[in-house]
Amino acid sequence: MFQLREKGQLVEHGMMDMSDVNVNVKEKMVLEDKPFKVGLSENVDYADGVSFPTVEELDLTVEQKQNLSSFLHSPMNRRRQKKHGQEIPKRRWPDLIITGAKKCGTTALKIFMNYHPTFQDKPGERHFFNRAPNWKKGYSWYLSEMPLTYDDEVCYEKTPDYFDRPFVPERMKELPNSDKVKFIHVLCDPVRRSFSHFLHMFTVQEHGEWATGGFEFLSKNFGDMPKEQAFGETIEMAFKNLLNGKELMTLSDDEIRSAVREYFTKWDLKPGDPNRVFPLRIPDAILTGSLYSVHISTYLHYFTQDRMLYLDATELIENPGKSLRRVAQFMNVPATIDENNFYFDEQKGYYCMTPPVESGRASFCLGSEKGRSKDKVLPDELKNRIRRFYKPFLEDLTNKYSGDNYDHWDW
Ligand SMILES: Nc1ncnc2c1ncn2[C@@H]1O[C@H](COP(=O)(O)OS(=O)(=O)O)[C@@H](OP(=O)(O)O)[C@H]1O
């Protein structure tokens, strides 16, 4: 066990010790394929044909209606209330947290899930365990940020920055329902993820206490370069930091593993020590964010395998209905959304959704801010270098943690 000093205090910390987690590889969740129904493979709009109850039609007292007035303002919520009779929805700790990985399609997953009548969250991301200003507000603030839910629903949130923050699972362990909470980690081709993360950091300027300065760093150093070249240079800087200046191609798998372990061990130094690294800073975070096995080992230090779903983003992109069935099975709820709720949008190159009729909602596709990396091409040499770096960690992911094969990750 390594130790982290935070604000002068010693905090036990499993993040850097990648060898102390000894778990069984995840058991396979076998799902039969379902054929797509041709009739639904197009944009259909049911929104107009569905009616919603009025507040008067609900089986609640006047006082209850008053207390829930802003909740019942939404027609969807009135439908939920009607279905639940006299039960009053409450706030509770999340049953499920989607941790990331950042840029692996977590937004698409969340939006698809929100058309499933059982899954309830709020728009946006909570950023409780990772951002200092929110963390300081305490667990009661976090609870107040949860949606109102009925007993048979799943309360969840997704914040993709939870995945690679070394201190996050440790904080999650303090949740009052930490013996039950489940996690989905969406995992995608690490090269594609890193590039998408890079493009995201180049586009989105963060403000506030949590901002890591990635945008400023990238624009200052690479502002006038083509993005593919700028990515290559950023990656080389990160390699230097992670491998302590050694040339990647001369290292064995185990040497790469131990260089990375050593890199994370620098977290063990006192804040303010010039040798202390902060693995969340650009350029390093572009690489470290895709070290899936490292981050999963941290989660498994605090939580058991039966609480983890490792969702391959390739399936989410190519067959989102199957992924939604997988999520439903993981959470023991009906598979209300399946292969028949999606159609392929030629222009976007992604599946878009035709929600279940009873949702009374229109078909939709994700907005144009998603899909930045899709049509870009990286030089093979750069891709191969990055693949070389990730190879031992992907092997660990398969052999030690998820049990899934990732040979198809060849973006
Ligand atoms: N159905 C569908 N529609 C649009 N986009 C899709 C979809 N499925 C997966 N993706 C991929 O999701 C990438 C963004 O990932 P995230 O939503 O996890 O990003 S974020 O961390 O929340 O910022 C985004 O990456 P970029 O192409 O780099 O923007 C997409 O490749």
PDB file of C-alpha atoms in Angstrom, residues 95 185 253 269 280 359 387 396 406:
ATOM      1  CA  ASP A  95     -27.575   3.275  -7.412  1.00  0.00           C
ATOM      2  CA  HIS A 185     -16.881   2.121 -17.152  1.00  0.00           C
ATOM      3  CA  ASP A 253       6.211  -4.531 -21.530  1.00  0.00           C
ATOM      4  CA  LEU A 269       5.393  13.178  -2.683  1.00  0.00           C
ATOM      5  CA  LEU A 280      -4.393  14.987 -14.607  1.00  0.00           C
ATOM      6  CA  SER A 359     -41.936   7.702 -23.703  1.00  0.00           C
ATOM      7  CA  ARG A 387      -0.431   1.326 -29.434  1.00  0.00           C
ATOM      8  CA  ASP A 396      -3.836  -6.390 -18.111  1.00  0.00           C
ATOM      9  CA  TYR A 406     -10.090  -5.721 -27.581  1.00  0.00           C
TER      10      TYR A 406
END
